[in-house]
PDB file of C-alpha atoms in Angstrom:
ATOM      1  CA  UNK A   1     -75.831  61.502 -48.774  1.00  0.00           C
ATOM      2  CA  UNK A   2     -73.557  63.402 -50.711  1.00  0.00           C
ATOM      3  CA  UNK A   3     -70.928  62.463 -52.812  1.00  0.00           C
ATOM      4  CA  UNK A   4     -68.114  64.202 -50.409  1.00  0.00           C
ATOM      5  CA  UNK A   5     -69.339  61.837 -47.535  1.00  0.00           C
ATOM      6  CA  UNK A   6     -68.510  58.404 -49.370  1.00  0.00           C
ATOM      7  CA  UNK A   7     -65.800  56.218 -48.442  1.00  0.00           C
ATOM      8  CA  UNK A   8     -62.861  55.689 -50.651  1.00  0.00           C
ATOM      9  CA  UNK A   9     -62.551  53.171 -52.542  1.00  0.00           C
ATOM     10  CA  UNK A  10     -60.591  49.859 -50.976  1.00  0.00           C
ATOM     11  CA  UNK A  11     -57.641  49.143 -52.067  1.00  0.00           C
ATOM     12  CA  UNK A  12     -57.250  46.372 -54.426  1.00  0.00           C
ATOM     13  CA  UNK A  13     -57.134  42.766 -52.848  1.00  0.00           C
ATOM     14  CA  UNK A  14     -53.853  40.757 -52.658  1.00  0.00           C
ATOM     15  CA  UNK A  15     -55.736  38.354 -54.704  1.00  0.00           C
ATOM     16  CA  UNK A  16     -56.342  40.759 -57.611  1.00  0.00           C
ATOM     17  CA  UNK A  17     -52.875  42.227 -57.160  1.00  0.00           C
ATOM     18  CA  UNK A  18     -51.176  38.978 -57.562  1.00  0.00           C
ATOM     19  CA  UNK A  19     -53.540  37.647 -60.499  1.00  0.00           C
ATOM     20  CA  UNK A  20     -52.414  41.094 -62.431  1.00  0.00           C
ATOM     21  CA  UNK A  21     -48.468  40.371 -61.661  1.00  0.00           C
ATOM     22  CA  UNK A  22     -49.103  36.985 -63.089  1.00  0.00           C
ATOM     23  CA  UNK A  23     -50.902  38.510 -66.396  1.00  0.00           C
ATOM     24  CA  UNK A  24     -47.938  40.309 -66.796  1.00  0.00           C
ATOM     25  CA  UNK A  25     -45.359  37.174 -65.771  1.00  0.00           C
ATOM     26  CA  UNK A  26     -47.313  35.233 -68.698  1.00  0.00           C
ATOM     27  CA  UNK A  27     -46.865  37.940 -71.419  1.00  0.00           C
ATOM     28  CA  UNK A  28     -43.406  38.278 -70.168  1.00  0.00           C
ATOM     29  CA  UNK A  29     -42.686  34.717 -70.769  1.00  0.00           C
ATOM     30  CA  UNK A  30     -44.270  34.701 -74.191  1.00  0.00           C
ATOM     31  CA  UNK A  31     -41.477  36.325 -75.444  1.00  0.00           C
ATOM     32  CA  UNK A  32     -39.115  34.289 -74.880  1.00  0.00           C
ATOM     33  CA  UNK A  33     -40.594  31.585 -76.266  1.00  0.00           C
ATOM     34  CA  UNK A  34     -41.574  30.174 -73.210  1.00  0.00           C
ATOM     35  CA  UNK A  35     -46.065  30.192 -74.150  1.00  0.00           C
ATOM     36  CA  UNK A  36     -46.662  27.671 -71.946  1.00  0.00           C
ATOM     37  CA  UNK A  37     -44.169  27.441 -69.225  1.00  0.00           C
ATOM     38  CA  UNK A  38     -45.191  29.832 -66.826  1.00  0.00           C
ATOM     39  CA  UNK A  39     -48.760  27.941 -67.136  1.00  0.00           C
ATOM     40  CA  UNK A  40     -46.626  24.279 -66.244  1.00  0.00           C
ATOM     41  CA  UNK A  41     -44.677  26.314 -63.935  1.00  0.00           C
ATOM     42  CA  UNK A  42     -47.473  27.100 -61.835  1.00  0.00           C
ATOM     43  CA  UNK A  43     -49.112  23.484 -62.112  1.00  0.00           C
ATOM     44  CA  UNK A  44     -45.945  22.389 -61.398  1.00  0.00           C
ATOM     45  CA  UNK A  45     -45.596  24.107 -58.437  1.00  0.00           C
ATOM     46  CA  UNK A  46     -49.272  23.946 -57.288  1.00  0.00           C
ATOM     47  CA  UNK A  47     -50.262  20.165 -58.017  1.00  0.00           C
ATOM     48  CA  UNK A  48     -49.075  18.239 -55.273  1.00  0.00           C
ATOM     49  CA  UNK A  49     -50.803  15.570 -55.640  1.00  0.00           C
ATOM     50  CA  UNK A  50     -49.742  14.728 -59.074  1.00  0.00           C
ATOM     51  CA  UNK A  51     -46.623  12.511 -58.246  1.00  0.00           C
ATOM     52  CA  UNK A  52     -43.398  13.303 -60.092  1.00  0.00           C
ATOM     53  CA  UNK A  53     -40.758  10.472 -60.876  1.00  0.00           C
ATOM     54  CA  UNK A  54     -37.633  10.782 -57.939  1.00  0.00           C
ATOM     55  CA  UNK A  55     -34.309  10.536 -59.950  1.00  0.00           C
ATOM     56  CA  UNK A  56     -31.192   9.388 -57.555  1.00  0.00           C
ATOM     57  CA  UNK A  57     -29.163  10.085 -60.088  1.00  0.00           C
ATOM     58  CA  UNK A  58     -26.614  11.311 -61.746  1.00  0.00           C
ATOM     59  CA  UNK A  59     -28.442   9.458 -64.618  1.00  0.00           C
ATOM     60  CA  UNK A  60     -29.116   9.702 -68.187  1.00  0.00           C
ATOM     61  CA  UNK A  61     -32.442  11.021 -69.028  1.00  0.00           C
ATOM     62  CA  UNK A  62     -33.843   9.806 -71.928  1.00  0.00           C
ATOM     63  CA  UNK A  63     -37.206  10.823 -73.546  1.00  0.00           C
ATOM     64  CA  UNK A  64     -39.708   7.862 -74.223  1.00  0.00           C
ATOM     65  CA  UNK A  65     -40.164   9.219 -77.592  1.00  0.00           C
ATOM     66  CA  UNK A  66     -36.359   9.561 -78.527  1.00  0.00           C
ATOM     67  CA  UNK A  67     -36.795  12.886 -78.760  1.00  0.00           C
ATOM     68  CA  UNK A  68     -33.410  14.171 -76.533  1.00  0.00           C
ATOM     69  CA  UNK A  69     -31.588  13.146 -73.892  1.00  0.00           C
ATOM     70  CA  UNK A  70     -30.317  14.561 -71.143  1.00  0.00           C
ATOM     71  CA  UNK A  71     -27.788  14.172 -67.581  1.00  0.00           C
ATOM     72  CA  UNK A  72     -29.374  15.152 -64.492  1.00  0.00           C
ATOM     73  CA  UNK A  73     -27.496  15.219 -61.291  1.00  0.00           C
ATOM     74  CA  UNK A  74     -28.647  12.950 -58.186  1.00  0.00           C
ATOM     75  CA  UNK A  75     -31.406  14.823 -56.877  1.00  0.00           C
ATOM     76  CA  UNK A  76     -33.953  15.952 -59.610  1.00  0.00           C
ATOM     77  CA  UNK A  77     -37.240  15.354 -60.321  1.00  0.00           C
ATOM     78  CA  UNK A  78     -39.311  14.463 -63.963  1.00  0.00           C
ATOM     79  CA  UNK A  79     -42.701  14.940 -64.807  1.00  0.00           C
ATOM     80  CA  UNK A  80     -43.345  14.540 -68.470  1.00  0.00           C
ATOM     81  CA  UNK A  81     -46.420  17.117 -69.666  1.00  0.00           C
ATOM     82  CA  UNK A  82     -48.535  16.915 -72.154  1.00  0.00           C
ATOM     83  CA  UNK A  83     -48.083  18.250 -75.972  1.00  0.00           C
ATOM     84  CA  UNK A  84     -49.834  21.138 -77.030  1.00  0.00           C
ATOM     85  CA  UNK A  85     -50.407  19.305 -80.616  1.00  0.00           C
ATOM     86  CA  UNK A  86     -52.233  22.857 -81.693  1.00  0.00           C
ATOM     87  CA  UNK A  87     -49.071  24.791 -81.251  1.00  0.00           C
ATOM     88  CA  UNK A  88     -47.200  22.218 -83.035  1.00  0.00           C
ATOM     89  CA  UNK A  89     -46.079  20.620 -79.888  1.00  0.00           C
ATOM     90  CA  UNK A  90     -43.613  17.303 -80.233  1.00  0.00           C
ATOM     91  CA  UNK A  91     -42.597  17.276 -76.706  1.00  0.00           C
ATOM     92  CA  UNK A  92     -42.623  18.804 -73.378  1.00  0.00           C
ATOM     93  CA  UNK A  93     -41.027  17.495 -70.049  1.00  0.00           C
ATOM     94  CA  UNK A  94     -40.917  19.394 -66.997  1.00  0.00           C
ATOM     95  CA  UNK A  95     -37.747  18.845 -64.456  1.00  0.00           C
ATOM     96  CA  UNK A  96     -37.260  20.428 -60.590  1.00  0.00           C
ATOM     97  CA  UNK A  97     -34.312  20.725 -59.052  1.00  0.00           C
ATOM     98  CA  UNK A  98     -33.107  21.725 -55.470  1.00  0.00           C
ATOM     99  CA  UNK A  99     -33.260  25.583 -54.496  1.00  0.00           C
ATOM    100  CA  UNK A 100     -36.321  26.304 -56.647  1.00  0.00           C
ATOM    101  CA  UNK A 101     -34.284  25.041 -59.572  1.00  0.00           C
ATOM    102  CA  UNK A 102     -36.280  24.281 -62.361  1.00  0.00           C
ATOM    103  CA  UNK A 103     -35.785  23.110 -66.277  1.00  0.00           C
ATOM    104  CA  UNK A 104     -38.406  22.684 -68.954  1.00  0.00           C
ATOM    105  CA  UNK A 105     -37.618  21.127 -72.400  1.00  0.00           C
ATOM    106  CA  UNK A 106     -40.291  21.903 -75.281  1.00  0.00           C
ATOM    107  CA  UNK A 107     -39.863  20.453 -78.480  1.00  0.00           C
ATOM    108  CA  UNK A 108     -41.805  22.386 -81.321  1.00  0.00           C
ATOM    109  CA  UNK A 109     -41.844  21.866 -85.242  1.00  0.00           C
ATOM    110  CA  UNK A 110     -41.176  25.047 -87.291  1.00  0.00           C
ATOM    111  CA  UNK A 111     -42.102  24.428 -90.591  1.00  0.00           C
ATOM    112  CA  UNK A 112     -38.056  25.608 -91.793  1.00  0.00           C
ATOM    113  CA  UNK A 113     -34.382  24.385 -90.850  1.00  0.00           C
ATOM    114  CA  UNK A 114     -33.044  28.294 -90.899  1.00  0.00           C
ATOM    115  CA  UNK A 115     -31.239  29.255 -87.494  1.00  0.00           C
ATOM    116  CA  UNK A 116     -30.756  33.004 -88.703  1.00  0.00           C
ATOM    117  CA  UNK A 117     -34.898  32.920 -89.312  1.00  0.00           C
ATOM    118  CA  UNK A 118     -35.015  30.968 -85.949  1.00  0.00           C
ATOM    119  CA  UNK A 119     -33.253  34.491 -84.740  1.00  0.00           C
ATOM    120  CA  UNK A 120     -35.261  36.845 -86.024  1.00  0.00           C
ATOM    121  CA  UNK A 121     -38.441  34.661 -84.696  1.00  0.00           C
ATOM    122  CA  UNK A 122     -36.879  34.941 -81.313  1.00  0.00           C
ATOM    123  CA  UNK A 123     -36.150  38.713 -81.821  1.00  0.00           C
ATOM    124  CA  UNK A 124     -39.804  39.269 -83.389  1.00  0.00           C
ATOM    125  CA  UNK A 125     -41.356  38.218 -80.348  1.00  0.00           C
ATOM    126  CA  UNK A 126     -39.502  40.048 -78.290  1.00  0.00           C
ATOM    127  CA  UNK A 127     -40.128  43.566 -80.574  1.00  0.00           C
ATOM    128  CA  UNK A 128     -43.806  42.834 -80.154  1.00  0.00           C
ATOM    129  CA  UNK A 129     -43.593  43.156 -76.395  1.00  0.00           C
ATOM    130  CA  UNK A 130     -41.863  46.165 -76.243  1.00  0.00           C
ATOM    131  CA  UNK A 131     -39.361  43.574 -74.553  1.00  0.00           C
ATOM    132  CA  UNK A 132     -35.664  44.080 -76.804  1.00  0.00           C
ATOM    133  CA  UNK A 133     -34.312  41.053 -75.793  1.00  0.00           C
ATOM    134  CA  UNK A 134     -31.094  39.987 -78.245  1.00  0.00           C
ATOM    135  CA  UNK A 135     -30.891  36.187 -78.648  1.00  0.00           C
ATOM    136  CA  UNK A 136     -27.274  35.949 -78.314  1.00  0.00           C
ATOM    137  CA  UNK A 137     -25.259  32.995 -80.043  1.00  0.00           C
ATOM    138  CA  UNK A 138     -23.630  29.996 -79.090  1.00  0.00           C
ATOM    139  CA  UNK A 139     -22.942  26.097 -79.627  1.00  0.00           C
ATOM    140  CA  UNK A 140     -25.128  23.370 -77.702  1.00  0.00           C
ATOM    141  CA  UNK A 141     -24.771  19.867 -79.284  1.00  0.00           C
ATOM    142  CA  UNK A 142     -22.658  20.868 -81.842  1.00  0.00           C
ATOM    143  CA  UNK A 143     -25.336  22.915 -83.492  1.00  0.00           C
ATOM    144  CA  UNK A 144     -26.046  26.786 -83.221  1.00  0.00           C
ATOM    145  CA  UNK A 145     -28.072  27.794 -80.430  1.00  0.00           C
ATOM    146  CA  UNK A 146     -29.812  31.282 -79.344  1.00  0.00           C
ATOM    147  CA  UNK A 147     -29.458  32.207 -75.467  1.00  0.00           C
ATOM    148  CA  UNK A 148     -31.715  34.452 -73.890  1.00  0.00           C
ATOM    149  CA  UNK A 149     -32.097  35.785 -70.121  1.00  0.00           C
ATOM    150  CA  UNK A 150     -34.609  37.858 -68.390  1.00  0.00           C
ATOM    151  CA  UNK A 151     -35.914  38.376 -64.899  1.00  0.00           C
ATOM    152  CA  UNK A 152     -39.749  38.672 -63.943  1.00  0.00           C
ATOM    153  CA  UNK A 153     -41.339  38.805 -60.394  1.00  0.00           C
ATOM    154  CA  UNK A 154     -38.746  37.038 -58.414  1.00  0.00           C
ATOM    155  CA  UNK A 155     -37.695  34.621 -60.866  1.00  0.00           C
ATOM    156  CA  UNK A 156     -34.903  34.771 -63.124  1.00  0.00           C
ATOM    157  CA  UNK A 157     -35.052  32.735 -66.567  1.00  0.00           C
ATOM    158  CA  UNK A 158     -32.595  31.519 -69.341  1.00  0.00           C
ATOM    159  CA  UNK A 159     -33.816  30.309 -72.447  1.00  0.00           C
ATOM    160  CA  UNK A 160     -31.621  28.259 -75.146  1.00  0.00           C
ATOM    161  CA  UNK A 161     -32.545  27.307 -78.370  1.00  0.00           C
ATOM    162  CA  UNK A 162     -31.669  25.365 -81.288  1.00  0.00           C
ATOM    163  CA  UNK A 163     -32.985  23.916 -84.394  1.00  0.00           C
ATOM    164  CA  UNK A 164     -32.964  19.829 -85.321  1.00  0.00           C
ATOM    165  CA  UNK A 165     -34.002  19.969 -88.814  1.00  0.00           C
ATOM    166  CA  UNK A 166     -37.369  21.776 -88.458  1.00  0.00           C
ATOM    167  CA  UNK A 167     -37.788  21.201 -85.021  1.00  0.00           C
ATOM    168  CA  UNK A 168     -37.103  24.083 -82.365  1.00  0.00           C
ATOM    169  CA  UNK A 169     -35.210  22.286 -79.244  1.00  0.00           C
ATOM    170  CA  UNK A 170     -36.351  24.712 -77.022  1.00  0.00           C
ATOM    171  CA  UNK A 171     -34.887  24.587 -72.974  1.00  0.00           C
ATOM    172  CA  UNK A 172     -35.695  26.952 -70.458  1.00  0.00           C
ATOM    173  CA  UNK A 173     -33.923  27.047 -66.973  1.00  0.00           C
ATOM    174  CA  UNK A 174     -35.978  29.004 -63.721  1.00  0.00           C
ATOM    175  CA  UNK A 175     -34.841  29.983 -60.564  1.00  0.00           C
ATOM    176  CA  UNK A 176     -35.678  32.436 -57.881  1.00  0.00           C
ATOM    177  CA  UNK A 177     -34.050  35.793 -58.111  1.00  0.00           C
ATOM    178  CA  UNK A 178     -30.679  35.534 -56.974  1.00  0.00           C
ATOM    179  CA  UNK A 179     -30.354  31.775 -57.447  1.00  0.00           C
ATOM    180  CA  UNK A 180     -29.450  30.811 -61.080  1.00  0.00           C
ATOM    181  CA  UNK A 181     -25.976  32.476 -61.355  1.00  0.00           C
ATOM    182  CA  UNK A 182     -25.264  30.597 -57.846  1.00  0.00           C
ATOM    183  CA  UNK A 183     -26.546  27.416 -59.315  1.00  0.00           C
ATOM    184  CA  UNK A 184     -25.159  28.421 -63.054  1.00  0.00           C
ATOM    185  CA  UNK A 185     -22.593  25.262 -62.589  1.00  0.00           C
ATOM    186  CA  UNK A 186     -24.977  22.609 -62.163  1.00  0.00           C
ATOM    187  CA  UNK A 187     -27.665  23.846 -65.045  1.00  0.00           C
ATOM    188  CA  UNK A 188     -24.960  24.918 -67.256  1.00  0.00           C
ATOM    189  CA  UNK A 189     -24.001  20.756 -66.764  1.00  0.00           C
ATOM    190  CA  UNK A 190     -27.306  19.890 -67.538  1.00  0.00           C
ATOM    191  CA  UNK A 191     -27.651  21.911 -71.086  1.00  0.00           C
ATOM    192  CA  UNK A 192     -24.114  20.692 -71.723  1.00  0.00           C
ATOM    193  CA  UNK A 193     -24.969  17.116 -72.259  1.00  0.00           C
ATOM    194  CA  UNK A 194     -28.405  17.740 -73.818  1.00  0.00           C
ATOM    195  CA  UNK A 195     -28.683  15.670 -76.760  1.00  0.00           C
ATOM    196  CA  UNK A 196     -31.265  15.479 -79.737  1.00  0.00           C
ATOM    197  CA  UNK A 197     -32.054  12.487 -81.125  1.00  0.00           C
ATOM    198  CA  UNK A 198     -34.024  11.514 -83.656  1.00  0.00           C
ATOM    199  CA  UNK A 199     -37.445  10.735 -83.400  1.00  0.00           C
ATOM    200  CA  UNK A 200     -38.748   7.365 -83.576  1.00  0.00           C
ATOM    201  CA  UNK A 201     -40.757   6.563 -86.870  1.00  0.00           C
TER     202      UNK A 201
END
């Protein structure tokens, strides 16, 4: 049979198509600080039988190793995650909210107590993606923060963090595209009354 006569390739499955858009969500992600969110996000998502803690709330949140604290509104759920201890993990705790809302907080030692470096990091990581995205500056807990937004796939994402001596307090707020400006007054709440604390001895 000659060439001419063979059939065209297929195209490629919805399988492969959504495994590539999730390559791409991940490296997306990276930048923004975010290495292992999109990973929980999907376990999170995914792992129904894995039961999450119901919070009636509102109610004060706080981390069983006095890391931060935290006031969620009536509603939420918490599922604490494990550290990544080789990426200098201190903390990670994954929360869901109504609408698709969802909040991650990520504690993760630095090795410096520099917010202007802790700018440039951000800004680094962003360069090496080809991704420019400008870590704007604000105040959360009294302390200089870096805000970040970007939308991937559906999903729109705002980052925020801040330094605690050498520790990066790093919170990241998800919701489907459209969704987190509507729901901007309740997560906006939330990173208001986020509170470091110092961890036990």
């Amino acid at each position: 049979m000659s060439s001419s006569s063979r059939r065209p390739e297929p195209p490629p499955s919805l399988a492969a198509t959504r495994l590539r858009r999730f390559a791409v969500a991940v490296a997306a992600v990276a930048v923004i600080g975010g290495l292992a969110a999109l990973q929980a996000l999907r376990e999170f998502r995914d792992d129904a039988g894995v039961a999450a803690a119901a919070v009636t709330g509102p109610v004060r949140y706080r981390h069983p190793g006095n890391a931060f604290a935290l006031t969620l509104p009536a509603g939420w759920a918490v599922r604490p995650r494990d550290a990544d201890r080789s990426s200098n993990d201190l903390a990670f705790v994954g929360f869901r909210g109504p609408d698709g809302l969802e909040l991650w907080v990520r504690l993760r030692d630095l090795g410096h107590d520099r917010p202007e470096r802790l700018a440039d990091e951000l800004r680094a990581q962003a360069e090496q993606m080809s991704l420019p995205i400008e870590p704007i500056a604000t105040n959360v807990a009294g302390r200089i923060a870096f805000v970040r937004r970007l939308g991937m796939y559906g999903t729109e994402v705002q980052t925020v963090d801040l330094l605690v001596g050498t520790t990066n307090h790093h919170l990241q707020i998800a919701a489907p595209k459209g969704r987190l400006d509507a729901w901007a007054p309740v997560w906006q709440a939330i990173v208001d009354s986020y509170e470091p604390l110092p961890a036990s001895p």
